[in-house]
Coordinates of N, CA, C and O in Angstrom, one line a residue:
F1 N 34.7 -138.0 -54.8 CA 36.1 -138.3 -55.3 C 37.1 -137.3 -54.8 O 38.1 -137.7 -54.3
L2 N 36.8 -136.0 -55.0 CA 37.7 -135.0 -54.5 C 37.9 -135.0 -53.0 O 39.1 -134.9 -52.5
A3 N 36.9 -135.2 -52.3 CA 37.0 -135.3 -50.8 C 37.9 -136.5 -50.4 O 38.8 -136.4 -49.6
A4 N 37.7 -137.7 -51.1 CA 38.5 -138.9 -50.8 C 40.0 -138.6 -51.1 O 40.9 -139.0 -50.4
M5 N 40.2 -138.1 -52.3 CA 41.6 -137.8 -52.7 C 42.3 -136.8 -51.8 O 43.5 -136.9 -51.5
S6 N 41.5 -135.8 -51.4 CA 42.1 -134.7 -50.5 C 42.6 -135.4 -49.2 O 43.6 -135.0 -48.7
H7 N 41.8 -136.3 -48.7 CA 42.2 -137.0 -47.4 C 43.5 -137.8 -47.7 O 44.4 -137.8 -46.9
E8 N 43.5 -138.4 -48.8 CA 44.7 -139.2 -49.2 C 46.0 -138.4 -49.4 O 47.1 -138.8 -49.0
L9 N 45.8 -137.2 -49.9 CA 46.9 -136.3 -50.1 C 47.4 -135.6 -48.8 O 48.6 -135.3 -48.6
R10 N 46.4 -135.3 -47.9 CA 46.7 -134.6 -46.7 C 47.6 -135.4 -45.8 O 48.5 -134.8 -45.1
T11 N 47.5 -136.7 -45.7 CA 48.3 -137.5 -44.8 C 49.8 -137.4 -45.1 O 50.5 -137.1 -44.2
P12 N 50.2 -137.7 -46.3 CA 51.7 -137.6 -46.5 C 52.2 -136.2 -46.4 O 53.3 -135.9 -46.0
L13 N 51.3 -135.2 -46.8 CA 51.7 -133.8 -46.7 C 51.9 -133.4 -45.2 O 52.9 -132.7 -44.9
N14 N 51.1 -133.9 -44.4 CA 51.3 -133.6 -42.9 C 52.6 -134.2 -42.4 O 53.3 -133.6 -41.6
S15 N 53.0 -135.3 -43.0 CA 54.2 -136.0 -42.6 C 55.4 -135.1 -43.1 O 56.4 -134.8 -42.3
I16 N 55.3 -134.6 -44.3 CA 56.4 -133.7 -44.8 C 56.5 -132.5 -44.0 O 57.6 -132.0 -43.6
L17 N 55.4 -131.9 -43.6 CA 55.4 -130.7 -42.8 C 56.0 -131.0 -41.4 O 56.7 -130.1 -40.9
G18 N 55.7 -132.1 -40.9 CA 56.2 -132.5 -39.6 C 57.7 -132.6 -39.6 O 58.4 -132.1 -38.7
Y19 N 58.3 -133.2 -40.7 CA 59.7 -133.3 -40.8 C 60.3 -131.9 -41.0 O 61.4 -131.6 -40.5
G20 N 59.6 -131.0 -41.7 CA 60.1 -129.6 -41.8 C 60.2 -129.0 -40.5 O 61.1 -128.2 -40.2
E21 N 59.2 -129.2 -39.6 CA 59.2 -128.7 -38.2 C 60.4 -129.2 -37.5 O 61.1 -128.5 -36.7
L22 N 60.7 -130.5 -37.6 CA 61.9 -131.1 -37.0 C 63.2 -130.5 -37.5 O 64.1 -130.2 -36.7
L23 N 63.3 -130.3 -38.8 CA 64.5 -129.6 -39.3 C 64.7 -128.2 -38.7 O 65.8 -127.8 -38.5
A24 N 63.6 -127.5 -38.6 CA 63.6 -126.2 -38.0 C 64.2 -126.1 -36.6 O 64.8 -125.2 -36.2
L25 N 64.0 -127.2 -35.9 CA 64.5 -127.3 -34.5 C 66.0 -127.6 -34.5 O 66.7 -127.4 -33.4
D26 N 66.6 -127.9 -35.6 CA 68.0 -128.3 -35.7 C 69.0 -127.1 -35.7 O 70.2 -127.3 -35.7
G27 N 68.5 -125.9 -35.7 CA 69.3 -124.7 -35.7 C 70.1 -124.6 -37.0 O 71.3 -124.6 -36.9
L28 N 69.4 -124.4 -38.1 CA 70.1 -124.3 -39.4 C 70.7 -122.9 -39.6 O 70.3 -122.0 -39.0
P29 N 71.7 -122.8 -40.5 CA 72.3 -121.5 -40.8 C 71.2 -120.6 -41.4 O 70.2 -121.1 -42.0
P30 N 71.3 -119.3 -41.3 CA 70.2 -118.4 -41.7 C 69.7 -118.6 -43.1 O 68.5 -118.6 -43.3
V31 N 70.5 -118.8 -44.1 CA 70.1 -119.0 -45.5 C 69.2 -120.3 -45.6 O 68.1 -120.2 -46.2
Q32 N 69.7 -121.3 -45.0 CA 68.9 -122.6 -45.0 C 67.6 -122.5 -44.2 O 66.6 -123.0 -44.6
A33 N 67.7 -121.8 -43.1 CA 66.5 -121.6 -42.3 C 65.5 -120.8 -43.0 O 64.3 -121.1 -43.0
S34 N 65.9 -119.8 -43.8 CA 65.0 -119.0 -44.6 C 64.3 -119.9 -45.7 O 63.1 -119.8 -45.9
R35 N 65.1 -120.7 -46.3 CA 64.6 -121.6 -47.4 C 63.7 -122.6 -46.8 O 62.6 -122.9 -47.4
L36 N 64.0 -123.1 -45.6 CA 63.1 -124.1 -45.0 C 61.8 -123.4 -44.6 O 60.7 -124.0 -44.8
A37 N 61.8 -122.2 -44.1 CA 60.6 -121.4 -43.8 C 59.7 -121.2 -45.0 O 58.5 -121.4 -44.9
A38 N 60.3 -120.9 -46.1 CA 59.6 -120.7 -47.4 C 59.0 -122.1 -47.8 O 57.8 -122.1 -48.2
M39 N 59.7 -123.1 -47.7 CA 59.2 -124.5 -48.0 C 58.1 -124.9 -47.1 O 57.0 -125.4 -47.6
R40 N 58.2 -124.6 -45.8 CA 57.1 -124.9 -44.9 C 55.9 -124.1 -45.2 O 54.8 -124.6 -45.1
S41 N 56.1 -122.8 -45.5 CA 55.0 -122.0 -45.9 C 54.2 -122.5 -47.1 O 53.0 -122.5 -47.1
A42 N 55.0 -122.9 -48.1 CA 54.4 -123.5 -49.3 C 53.6 -124.7 -49.0 O 52.5 -125.0 -49.5
G43 N 54.2 -125.6 -48.2 CA 53.5 -126.8 -47.8 C 52.3 -126.5 -47.0 O 51.2 -127.2 -47.2
E44 N 52.3 -125.5 -46.1 CA 51.1 -125.2 -45.3 C 50.1 -124.6 -46.3 O 48.9 -124.9 -46.1
H45 N 50.5 -123.9 -47.3 CA 49.5 -123.4 -48.2 C 48.9 -124.5 -49.0 O 47.7 -124.6 -49.2
L46 N 49.7 -125.5 -49.4 CA 49.1 -126.7 -50.1 C 48.2 -127.4 -49.2 O 47.1 -127.8 -49.7
R47 N 48.5 -127.6 -48.0 CA 47.6 -128.2 -47.0 C 46.3 -127.4 -46.9 O 45.2 -128.0 -46.9
D48 N 46.4 -126.1 -46.9 CA 45.2 -125.2 -46.9 C 44.3 -125.4 -48.1 O 43.1 -125.4 -48.1
V49 N 45.0 -125.6 -49.3 CA 44.3 -125.8 -50.5 C 43.5 -127.1 -50.5 O 42.3 -127.2 -50.8
I50 N 44.2 -128.1 -50.0 CA 43.6 -129.5 -49.8 C 42.4 -129.4 -48.8 O 41.3 -129.9 -49.1
N51 N 42.6 -128.6 -47.7 CA 41.5 -128.4 -46.8 C 40.4 -127.7 -47.4 O 39.2 -127.9 -47.1
Q52 N 40.7 -126.7 -48.3 CA 39.7 -126.0 -49.0 C 38.8 -126.9 -49.9 O 37.6 -126.7 -50.0
V53 N 39.5 -127.8 -50.5 CA 38.7 -128.8 -51.4 C 37.8 -129.5 -50.5 O 36.6 -129.7 -50.8
L54 N 38.2 -129.9 -49.3 CA 37.3 -130.6 -48.4 C 36.2 -129.7 -47.9 O 35.0 -130.1 -47.8
D55 N 36.5 -128.4 -47.7 CA 35.5 -127.4 -47.3 C 34.5 -127.3 -48.4 O 33.3 -127.2 -48.2
F56 N 35.0 -127.1 -49.7 CA 34.0 -127.0 -50.8 C 33.1 -128.2 -50.9 O 31.9 -128.1 -51.2
S57 N 33.7 -129.4 -50.7 CA 32.9 -130.6 -50.7 C 31.8 -130.5 -49.6 O 30.6 -130.9 -49.9
R58 N 32.2 -130.0 -48.4 CA 31.2 -129.9 -47.3 C 30.2 -128.8 -47.7 O 29.0 -129.0 -47.4
V59 N 30.6 -127.7 -48.3 CA 29.7 -126.7 -48.7 C 28.7 -127.2 -49.7 O 27.5 -126.9 -49.6
E60 N 29.1 -127.9 -50.7 CA 28.2 -128.5 -51.7 C 27.2 -129.5 -51.0 O 26.1 -129.5 -51.4
A61 N 27.7 -130.2 -50.0 CA 26.8 -131.2 -49.4 C 25.9 -130.6 -48.4 O 24.8 -131.1 -48.2
T62 N 26.3 -129.5 -47.8 CA 25.4 -128.9 -46.7 C 25.0 -127.5 -46.9 O 24.3 -126.9 -46.1
D63 N 25.5 -126.8 -48.0 CA 25.1 -125.4 -48.3 C 25.6 -124.5 -47.2 O 25.0 -123.4 -47.0
Q64 N 26.7 -124.8 -46.5 CA 27.3 -123.9 -45.5 C 28.3 -123.1 -46.2 O 29.2 -123.6 -46.9
P65 N 28.3 -121.7 -45.9 CA 29.3 -120.9 -46.5 C 30.7 -121.0 -45.9 O 30.8 -121.5 -44.7
L66 N 31.8 -120.7 -46.6 CA 33.1 -120.6 -46.1 C 33.2 -119.5 -45.1 O 32.5 -118.5 -45.2
T67 N 34.1 -119.6 -44.1 CA 34.2 -118.5 -43.1 C 35.4 -117.7 -43.3 O 36.5 -118.1 -43.7
A68 N 35.3 -116.4 -42.8 CA 36.4 -115.5 -42.8 C 36.9 -115.4 -41.4 O 36.2 -115.8 -40.4
A69 N 38.2 -115.0 -41.2 CA 38.8 -114.9 -39.9 C 39.7 -113.7 -39.9 O 40.0 -113.2 -41.0
C70 N 40.1 -113.2 -38.8 CA 41.0 -112.1 -38.7 C 42.4 -112.6 -39.1 O 42.9 -113.5 -38.5
I71 N 43.0 -112.0 -40.2 CA 44.3 -112.4 -40.6 C 45.3 -111.3 -40.7 O 44.8 -110.1 -40.7
D72 N 46.5 -111.5 -40.6 CA 47.6 -110.5 -40.8 C 47.9 -110.4 -42.2 O 48.6 -111.2 -42.8
L73 N 47.4 -109.3 -42.9 CA 47.5 -109.1 -44.3 C 48.9 -109.0 -44.8 O 49.3 -109.7 -45.7
P74 N 49.8 -108.1 -44.2 CA 51.2 -108.1 -44.6 C 51.9 -109.4 -44.5 O 52.7 -109.8 -45.4
A75 N 51.6 -110.2 -43.4 CA 52.2 -111.5 -43.3 C 51.8 -112.4 -44.4 O 52.6 -113.2 -44.9
T76 N 50.5 -112.4 -44.7 CA 50.0 -113.3 -45.8 C 50.6 -112.9 -47.1 O 51.0 -113.8 -47.9
V77 N 50.8 -111.6 -47.4 CA 51.4 -111.2 -48.6 C 52.9 -111.7 -48.6 O 53.4 -112.2 -49.6
G78 N 53.5 -111.5 -47.5 CA 54.9 -111.9 -47.3 C 55.1 -113.4 -47.6 O 56.1 -113.8 -48.2
Q79 N 54.2 -114.2 -47.1 CA 54.3 -115.7 -47.4 C 54.2 -116.0 -48.9 O 54.9 -116.8 -49.4
C80 N 53.3 -115.2 -49.6 CA 53.2 -115.5 -51.0 C 54.4 -115.0 -51.8 O 54.9 -115.7 -52.7
I81 N 55.0 -113.9 -51.3 CA 56.3 -113.5 -52.0 C 57.4 -114.5 -51.7 O 58.2 -114.9 -52.6
A82 N 57.5 -115.0 -50.5 CA 58.5 -116.0 -50.1 C 58.3 -117.3 -51.0 O 59.3 -117.9 -51.3
M83 N 57.1 -117.7 -51.3 CA 56.9 -118.9 -52.1 C 57.2 -118.7 -53.5 O 57.6 -119.6 -54.2
T84 N 57.1 -117.5 -54.0 CA 57.3 -117.2 -55.5 C 58.7 -116.7 -55.7 O 59.2 -116.7 -56.9
Q85 N 59.4 -116.1 -54.7 CA 60.7 -115.5 -54.9 C 61.7 -116.5 -55.6 O 62.5 -116.1 -56.5
P86 N 61.8 -117.8 -55.2 CA 62.8 -118.7 -55.8 C 62.6 -118.8 -57.3 O 63.6 -118.9 -58.0
M87 N 61.3 -118.8 -57.8 CA 61.1 -118.9 -59.2 C 61.5 -117.6 -59.9 O 62.1 -117.7 -61.0
A88 N 61.3 -116.5 -59.3 CA 61.7 -115.2 -59.9 C 63.2 -115.1 -59.9 O 63.8 -114.8 -61.0
T89 N 63.9 -115.5 -58.9 CA 65.3 -115.5 -58.9 C 65.9 -116.4 -59.9 O 66.8 -116.1 -60.6
A90 N 65.3 -117.6 -60.1 CA 65.8 -118.6 -61.1 C 65.7 -118.0 -62.5 O 66.5 -118.3 -63.4
K91 N 64.7 -117.2 -62.7 CA 64.5 -116.6 -64.1 C 65.2 -115.2 -64.2 O 65.1 -114.6 -65.3
G92 N 65.9 -114.8 -63.2 CA 66.6 -113.5 -63.2 C 65.6 -112.3 -63.1 O 66.0 -111.2 -63.6
L93 N 64.5 -112.5 -62.5 CA 63.5 -111.4 -62.4 C 63.5 -110.8 -61.1 O 63.8 -111.4 -60.1
T94 N 63.2 -109.5 -61.0 CA 63.0 -108.8 -59.8 C 61.6 -108.9 -59.3 O 60.6 -108.7 -60.1
L95 N 61.4 -109.4 -58.1 CA 60.0 -109.5 -57.5 C 59.9 -108.5 -56.4 O 60.7 -108.6 -55.4
D96 N 59.0 -107.6 -56.5 CA 58.9 -106.5 -55.6 C 57.5 -106.5 -55.0 O 56.5 -106.7 -55.7
V97 N 57.4 -106.1 -53.7 CA 56.1 -106.0 -53.1 C 56.0 -104.5 -52.5 O 57.0 -104.0 -51.9
Q98 N 54.9 -103.9 -52.7 CA 54.7 -102.5 -52.3 C 53.4 -102.5 -51.4 O 52.3 -102.6 -52.0
L99 N 53.6 -102.4 -50.1 CA 52.4 -102.3 -49.2 C 52.2 -100.8 -48.9 O 53.2 -100.2 -48.4
A100 N 51.0 -100.3 -49.1 CA 50.7 -99.0 -48.7 C 50.9 -98.7 -47.3 O 50.7 -99.6 -46.4
P101 N 51.4 -97.5 -46.9 CA 51.7 -97.3 -45.5 C 50.5 -97.3 -44.6 O 50.6 -97.6 -43.4
D102 N 49.3 -97.0 -45.2 CA 48.1 -97.0 -44.4 C 47.3 -98.4 -44.4 O 46.2 -98.5 -44.0
L103 N 48.0 -99.4 -44.9 CA 47.4 -100.7 -45.0 C 47.2 -101.3 -43.7 O 48.1 -101.4 -42.9
P104 N 46.0 -101.7 -43.3 CA 45.8 -102.3 -42.0 C 46.5 -103.7 -41.9 O 46.6 -104.4 -42.9
H105 N 46.9 -104.0 -40.7 CA 47.5 -105.3 -40.6 C 46.5 -106.4 -40.4 O 46.6 -107.5 -41.0
D106 N 45.5 -106.2 -39.7 CA 44.5 -107.2 -39.4 C 43.2 -106.9 -40.3 O 42.7 -105.8 -40.3
V107 N 42.8 -107.9 -41.1 CA 41.7 -107.8 -41.9 C 40.9 -109.1 -41.8 O 41.4 -110.2 -41.4
M108 N 39.6 -109.0 -42.1 CA 38.7 -110.2 -42.1 C 38.8 -110.8 -43.5 O 38.4 -110.1 -44.5
A109 N 39.2 -112.1 -43.7 CA 39.3 -112.7 -45.0 C 39.4 -114.2 -44.8 O 39.8 -114.7 -43.7
N110 N 39.2 -115.0 -45.8 CA 39.5 -116.4 -45.8 C 41.0 -116.5 -46.3 O 41.3 -116.2 -47.5
A111 N 41.9 -116.7 -45.4 CA 43.3 -116.6 -45.6 C 43.7 -117.6 -46.8 O 44.5 -117.2 -47.6
S112 N 43.2 -118.8 -46.8 CA 43.6 -119.7 -47.8 C 43.2 -119.2 -49.2 O 44.0 -119.3 -50.2
A113 N 42.0 -118.7 -49.3 CA 41.5 -118.2 -50.6 C 42.3 -117.0 -51.1 O 42.6 -116.9 -52.2
L114 N 42.6 -116.1 -50.1 CA 43.3 -114.9 -50.5 C 44.7 -115.3 -50.9 O 45.2 -114.8 -51.9
R115 N 45.4 -116.2 -50.2 CA 46.7 -116.7 -50.7 C 46.7 -117.3 -52.0 O 47.5 -117.0 -52.9
Q116 N 45.6 -118.0 -52.3 CA 45.5 -118.7 -53.6 C 45.3 -117.6 -54.7 O 45.9 -117.8 -55.8
V117 N 44.6 -116.6 -54.5 CA 44.5 -115.5 -55.5 C 45.8 -114.9 -55.7 O 46.3 -114.7 -56.9
F118 N 46.5 -114.5 -54.7 CA 47.9 -113.9 -54.8 C 48.8 -114.8 -55.6 O 49.5 -114.4 -56.5
L119 N 48.8 -116.1 -55.2 CA 49.7 -117.1 -55.8 C 49.4 -117.3 -57.3 O 50.3 -117.5 -58.1
N120 N 48.1 -117.3 -57.6 CA 47.7 -117.5 -59.0 C 48.2 -116.3 -59.8 O 48.7 -116.5 -60.9
L121 N 47.9 -115.1 -59.3 CA 48.3 -113.9 -60.1 C 49.9 -113.8 -60.2 O 50.4 -113.5 -61.3
L122 N 50.6 -114.0 -59.1 CA 52.0 -114.0 -59.2 C 52.6 -115.1 -60.1 O 53.5 -115.0 -60.8
G123 N 51.9 -116.3 -60.0 CA 52.4 -117.5 -60.8 C 52.2 -117.2 -62.3 O 53.1 -117.5 -63.1
N124 N 51.1 -116.6 -62.7 CA 50.9 -116.2 -64.1 C 51.9 -115.2 -64.5 O 52.4 -115.2 -65.6
A125 N 52.2 -114.2 -63.7 CA 53.2 -113.2 -64.0 C 54.5 -113.8 -64.2 O 55.3 -113.5 -65.2
L126 N 54.9 -114.8 -63.3 CA 56.2 -115.5 -63.5 C 56.2 -116.3 -64.7 O 57.2 -116.4 -65.4
K127 N 55.1 -116.9 -65.0 CA 55.0 -117.8 -66.2 C 55.2 -117.0 -67.5 O 55.9 -117.5 -68.4
F128 N 54.7 -115.8 -67.6 CA 54.7 -115.1 -68.8 C 55.6 -113.9 -68.8 O 55.6 -113.0 -69.7
T129 N 56.6 -113.9 -67.9 CA 57.6 -112.8 -67.8 C 58.9 -113.5 -68.0 O 59.3 -114.2 -67.1
D130 N 59.6 -113.2 -69.1 CA 60.9 -113.8 -69.3 C 62.1 -112.9 -68.8 O 63.2 -113.4 -68.6
H131 N 61.9 -111.6 -68.7 CA 62.9 -110.7 -68.3 C 62.2 -109.4 -67.7 O 61.1 -109.1 -68.0
G132 N 62.9 -108.8 -66.8 CA 62.4 -107.6 -66.2 C 62.0 -107.8 -64.7 O 62.7 -108.3 -63.9
S133 N 60.7 -107.4 -64.5 CA 60.3 -107.4 -63.1 C 58.8 -107.7 -62.9 O 58.0 -107.6 -63.9
I134 N 58.4 -108.0 -61.7 CA 57.1 -108.3 -61.3 C 56.9 -107.5 -60.0 O 57.7 -107.5 -59.1
A135 N 55.8 -106.8 -59.9 CA 55.5 -106.0 -58.6 C 54.1 -106.3 -58.2 O 53.1 -106.3 -59.0
L136 N 53.9 -106.6 -56.9 CA 52.6 -106.7 -56.2 C 52.4 -105.5 -55.4 O 53.2 -105.2 -54.5
Q137 N 51.3 -104.8 -55.7 CA 51.0 -103.6 -54.9 C 49.7 -103.8 -54.1 O 48.7 -104.3 -54.7
V138 N 49.7 -103.5 -52.8 CA 48.5 -103.7 -52.0 C 48.2 -102.4 -51.3 O 49.1 -101.9 -50.6
G139 N 47.0 -102.0 -51.4 CA 46.7 -100.7 -50.7 C 45.2 -100.5 -50.6 O 44.4 -101.3 -51.0
R140 N 44.8 -99.4 -50.0 CA 43.4 -99.1 -49.8 C 42.8 -98.6 -51.1 O 43.5 -97.9 -51.8
V141 N 41.6 -98.9 -51.3 CA 40.8 -98.4 -52.4 C 39.4 -97.9 -51.8 O 39.2 -98.2 -50.6
T142 N 38.6 -97.3 -52.5 CA 37.4 -96.7 -52.0 C 36.5 -97.8 -51.4 O 35.7 -97.6 -50.4
T143 N 36.5 -99.0 -51.9 CA 35.6 -100.1 -51.4 C 36.3 -101.0 -50.4 O 35.7 -102.0 -50.0
G144 N 37.5 -100.8 -50.0 CA 38.2 -101.6 -49.1 C 39.7 -101.7 -49.4 O 40.4 -100.7 -49.3
I145 N 40.2 -102.9 -49.7 CA 41.6 -103.1 -50.0 C 41.7 -103.7 -51.4 O 40.9 -104.6 -51.8
G146 N 42.6 -103.1 -52.2 CA 42.8 -103.6 -53.6 C 44.3 -104.0 -53.8 O 45.2 -103.7 -53.0
F147 N 44.5 -104.8 -54.8 CA 45.8 -105.2 -55.1 C 46.0 -105.3 -56.6 O 45.0 -105.5 -57.4
T148 N 47.2 -105.1 -57.1 CA 47.6 -105.0 -58.5 C 48.9 -105.8 -58.7 O 49.8 -105.7 -57.9
V149 N 48.9 -106.6 -59.7 CA 50.2 -107.2 -60.1 C 50.6 -106.6 -61.4 O 49.8 -106.6 -62.4
R150 N 51.8 -106.1 -61.5 CA 52.3 -105.5 -62.7 C 53.6 -106.3 -63.1 O 54.4 -106.6 -62.2
D151 N 53.7 -106.5 -64.4 CA 54.9 -107.2 -64.8 C 55.4 -106.7 -66.2 O 54.6 -106.0 -66.8
T152 N 56.5 -107.1 -66.6 CA 57.1 -106.7 -67.9 C 57.0 -107.9 -68.9 O 57.7 -107.9 -69.8
G153 N 56.0 -108.7 -68.6 CA 55.8 -109.9 -69.5 C 55.1 -109.5 -70.8 O 54.9 -108.4 -71.2
I154 N 54.6 -110.6 -71.5 CA 54.1 -110.4 -72.8 C 52.7 -109.8 -72.9 O 52.3 -109.3 -73.9
G155 N 52.0 -109.7 -71.8 CA 50.7 -109.0 -71.7 C 49.6 -109.9 -72.4 O 49.8 -111.0 -72.8
V156 N 48.4 -109.3 -72.4 CA 47.2 -109.9 -73.0 C 46.7 -109.1 -74.1 O 46.5 -107.9 -74.0
S157 N 46.6 -109.7 -75.3 CA 46.1 -108.9 -76.4 C 44.7 -108.5 -76.3 O 43.9 -109.1 -75.5
P158 N 44.3 -107.4 -76.9 CA 42.9 -106.9 -76.8 C 41.9 -108.0 -77.2 O 40.8 -108.1 -76.6
A159 N 42.2 -108.9 -78.2 CA 41.3 -109.9 -78.6 C 41.1 -111.0 -77.5 O 40.0 -111.6 -77.4
Q160 N 42.1 -111.2 -76.6 CA 42.0 -112.1 -75.5 C 41.4 -111.6 -74.3 O 40.9 -112.4 -73.5
R161 N 41.4 -110.3 -74.1 CA 40.9 -109.7 -72.9 C 39.4 -110.1 -72.6 O 39.1 -110.2 -71.4
E162 N 38.6 -110.2 -73.6 CA 37.2 -110.6 -73.3 C 37.0 -112.0 -72.8 O 36.0 -112.4 -72.3
R163 N 38.1 -112.8 -73.0 CA 38.1 -114.2 -72.5 C 38.5 -114.3 -71.1 O 38.4 -115.3 -70.4
L164 N 39.1 -113.2 -70.6 CA 39.6 -113.2 -69.2 C 38.5 -113.5 -68.2 O 37.3 -113.1 -68.4
F165 N 38.8 -114.3 -67.2 CA 37.9 -114.6 -66.1 C 36.7 -115.5 -66.5 O 35.7 -115.5 -65.8
Q166 N 36.8 -116.2 -67.6 CA 35.8 -117.1 -68.0 C 36.3 -118.5 -67.5 O 37.5 -118.8 -67.5
L167 N 35.3 -119.3 -67.1 CA 35.7 -120.6 -66.6 C 36.4 -121.4 -67.6 O 36.0 -121.4 -68.8
Y168 N 37.4 -122.1 -67.2 CA 38.2 -123.1 -68.1 C 38.9 -122.4 -69.2 O 39.3 -123.1 -70.2
E169 N 39.1 -121.1 -69.2 CA 39.9 -120.5 -70.3 C 41.3 -120.4 -69.8 O 41.6 -120.1 -68.7
R170 N 42.2 -120.6 -70.8 CA 43.6 -120.5 -70.5 C 44.2 -119.7 -71.6 O 44.5 -120.2 -72.7
L171 N 44.4 -118.4 -71.3 CA 45.0 -117.5 -72.3 C 46.5 -117.8 -72.3 O 47.2 -118.0 -71.3
G172 N 47.1 -117.9 -73.5 CA 48.5 -118.2 -73.7 C 48.9 -119.5 -73.2 O 50.1 -119.7 -72.8
A173 N 48.1 -120.5 -73.2 CA 48.4 -121.9 -72.7 C 49.5 -122.5 -73.5 O 50.2 -123.4 -73.0
D174 N 49.8 -122.0 -74.7 CA 50.8 -122.6 -75.5 C 52.2 -121.9 -75.3 O 53.2 -122.3 -75.9
H175 N 52.2 -120.9 -74.4 CA 53.5 -120.2 -74.1 C 54.5 -121.2 -73.5 O 54.1 -122.0 -72.6
T176 N 55.7 -121.1 -73.9 CA 56.7 -122.1 -73.4 C 57.8 -121.4 -72.6 O 58.9 -121.9 -72.4
G177 N 57.5 -120.2 -72.0 CA 58.4 -119.5 -71.3 C 58.8 -120.1 -69.9 O 59.8 -119.7 -69.3
V178 N 58.1 -121.1 -69.4 CA 58.4 -121.7 -68.1 C 58.8 -123.1 -68.3 O 58.2 -123.8 -69.1

């Protein structure tokens, strides 16, 4: 079912992305060109998520692992910031990214999965932060590369912390801040 639905979603999404490419050729003013670039990046990410569902279907059917490729880490982080910046601006929040000076540009990773992690973390921070700021820090750690999202939101109570990272758990699902 997921594979069939993913194919059905991908077709109109590819059309939308194609029209975005055509608009980019029209020579838009800088502000609109920047907004279009963020929209295209978000659409490409959505297409990657749909493709990932297809990949997971293939993995389940054939037991083949997902593959990593050489990606530009700062560019990937920049795409995620560009996709979430409009929501931060709409809420009056400061969204900051701090890349360590020694951060490598090229890393081996599954770009779509990494973007999804960043977008999930930033999305949660945006959802539960009503004022103040959100910062994404990316840098080297002893085991490779680490990242941290800090925000001035409501936080997670000690009682809820043990439920973190459990399948199908939604901490604060009743929050109405967004």
